[in-house]
Tab-separated table of C-alpha atoms in Angstrom:
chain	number	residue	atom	x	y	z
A	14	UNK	CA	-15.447	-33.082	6.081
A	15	UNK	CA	-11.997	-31.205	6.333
A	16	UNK	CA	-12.179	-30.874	2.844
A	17	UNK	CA	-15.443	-29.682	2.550
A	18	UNK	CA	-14.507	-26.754	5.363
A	19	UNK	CA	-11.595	-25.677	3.349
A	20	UNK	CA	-13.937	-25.172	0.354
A	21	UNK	CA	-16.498	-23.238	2.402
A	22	UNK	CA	-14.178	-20.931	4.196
A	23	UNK	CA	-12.694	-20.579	0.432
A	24	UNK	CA	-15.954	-19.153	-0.635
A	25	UNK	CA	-16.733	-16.800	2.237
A	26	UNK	CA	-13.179	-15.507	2.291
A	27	UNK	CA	-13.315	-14.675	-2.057
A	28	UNK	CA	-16.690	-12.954	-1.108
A	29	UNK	CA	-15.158	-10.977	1.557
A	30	UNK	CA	-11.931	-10.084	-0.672
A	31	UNK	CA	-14.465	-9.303	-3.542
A	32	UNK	CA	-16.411	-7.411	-1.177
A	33	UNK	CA	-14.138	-5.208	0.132
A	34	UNK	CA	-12.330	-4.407	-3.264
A	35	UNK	CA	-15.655	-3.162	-4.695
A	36	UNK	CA	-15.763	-0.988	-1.909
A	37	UNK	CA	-12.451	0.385	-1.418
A	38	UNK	CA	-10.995	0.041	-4.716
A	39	UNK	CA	-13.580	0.832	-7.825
A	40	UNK	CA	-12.682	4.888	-7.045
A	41	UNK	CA	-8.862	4.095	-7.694
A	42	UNK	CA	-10.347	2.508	-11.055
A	43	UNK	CA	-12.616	5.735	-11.742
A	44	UNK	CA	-10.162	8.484	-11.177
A	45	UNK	CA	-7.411	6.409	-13.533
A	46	UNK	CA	-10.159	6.126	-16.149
A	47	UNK	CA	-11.353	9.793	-15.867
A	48	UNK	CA	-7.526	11.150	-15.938
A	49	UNK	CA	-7.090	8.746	-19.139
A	50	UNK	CA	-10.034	10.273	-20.767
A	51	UNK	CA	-9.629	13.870	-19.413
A	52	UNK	CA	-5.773	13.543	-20.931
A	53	UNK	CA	-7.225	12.168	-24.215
A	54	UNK	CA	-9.491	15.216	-24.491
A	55	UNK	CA	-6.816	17.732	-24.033
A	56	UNK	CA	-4.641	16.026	-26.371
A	57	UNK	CA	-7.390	15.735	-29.127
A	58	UNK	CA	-8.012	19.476	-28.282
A	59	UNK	CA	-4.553	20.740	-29.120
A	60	UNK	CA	-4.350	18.082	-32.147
A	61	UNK	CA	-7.376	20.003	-33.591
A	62	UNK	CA	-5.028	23.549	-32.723
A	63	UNK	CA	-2.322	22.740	-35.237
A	64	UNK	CA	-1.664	22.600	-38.956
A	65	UNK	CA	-0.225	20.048	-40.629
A	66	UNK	CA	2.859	21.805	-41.063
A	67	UNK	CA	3.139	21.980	-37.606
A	68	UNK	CA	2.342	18.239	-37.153
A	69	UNK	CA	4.889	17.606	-39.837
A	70	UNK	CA	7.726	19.657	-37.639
A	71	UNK	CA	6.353	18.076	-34.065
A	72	UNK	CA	7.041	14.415	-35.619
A	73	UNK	CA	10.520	15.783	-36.921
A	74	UNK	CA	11.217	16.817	-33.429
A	75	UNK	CA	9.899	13.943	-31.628
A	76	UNK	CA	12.143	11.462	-34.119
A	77	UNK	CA	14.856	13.738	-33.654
A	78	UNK	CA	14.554	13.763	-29.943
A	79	UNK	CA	14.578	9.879	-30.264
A	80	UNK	CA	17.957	9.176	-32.584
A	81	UNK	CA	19.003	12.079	-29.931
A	82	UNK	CA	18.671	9.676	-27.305
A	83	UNK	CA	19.659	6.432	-29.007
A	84	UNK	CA	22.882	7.929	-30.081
A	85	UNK	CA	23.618	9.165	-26.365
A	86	UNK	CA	22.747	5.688	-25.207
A	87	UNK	CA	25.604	3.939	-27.817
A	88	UNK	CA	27.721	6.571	-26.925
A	89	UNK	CA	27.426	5.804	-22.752
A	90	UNK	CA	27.567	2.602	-24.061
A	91	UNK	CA	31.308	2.937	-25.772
A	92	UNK	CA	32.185	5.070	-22.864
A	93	UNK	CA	31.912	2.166	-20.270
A	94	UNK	CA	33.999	-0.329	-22.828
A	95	UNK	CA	36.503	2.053	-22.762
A	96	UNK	CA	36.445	2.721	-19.086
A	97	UNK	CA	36.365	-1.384	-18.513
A	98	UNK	CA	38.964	-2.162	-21.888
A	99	UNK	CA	36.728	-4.716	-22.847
A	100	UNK	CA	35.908	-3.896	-26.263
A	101	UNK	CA	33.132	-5.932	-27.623
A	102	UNK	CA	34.642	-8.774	-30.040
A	103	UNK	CA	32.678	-6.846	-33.237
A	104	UNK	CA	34.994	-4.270	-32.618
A	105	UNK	CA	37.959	-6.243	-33.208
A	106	UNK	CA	39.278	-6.815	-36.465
């Protein structure tokens, strides 16, 4: 019997939780969905806006912008061995 009350209450507790989250929740789901597709849209708008020459020098940039970054990561990087003297053992020769 104890068993069988655990399993009930189980079931009307998951309908109240699934209950409630349909009710409360679904617009959280809607307005992350609309922003998604109203940010797709603008993008896809101001793809259709440029040449491929332009493309060509926006993925330069972006790459660019990336090794940017990568370098100034390796370069914090060498910055903190230094600070610490503990040189990595590949720099050792």
């Amino acid at each position: 019997p104890a068993i069988e009350q655990i399993l009930q209450y189980e079931t009307i507790i998951e309908n109240i939780l699934e209950k409630y989250i349909e009710e409360h929740f679904h617009l959280f789901d809607y307005d992350y969905d609309h922003d998604d597709e109203q940010l797709a849209h603008e993008i896809q708008q101001q793809l259709q806006c440029h040449n491929s020459n332009q493309m060509e020098m926006i993925e330069q940039m972006v790459n660019r912008k990336y090794e940017l970054e990568l370098w100034r990561e390796e370069i914090q990087h060498l910055k903190n061995y230094q600070k610490e003297n503990q040189w990595p053992s590949s720099f050792r020769y």
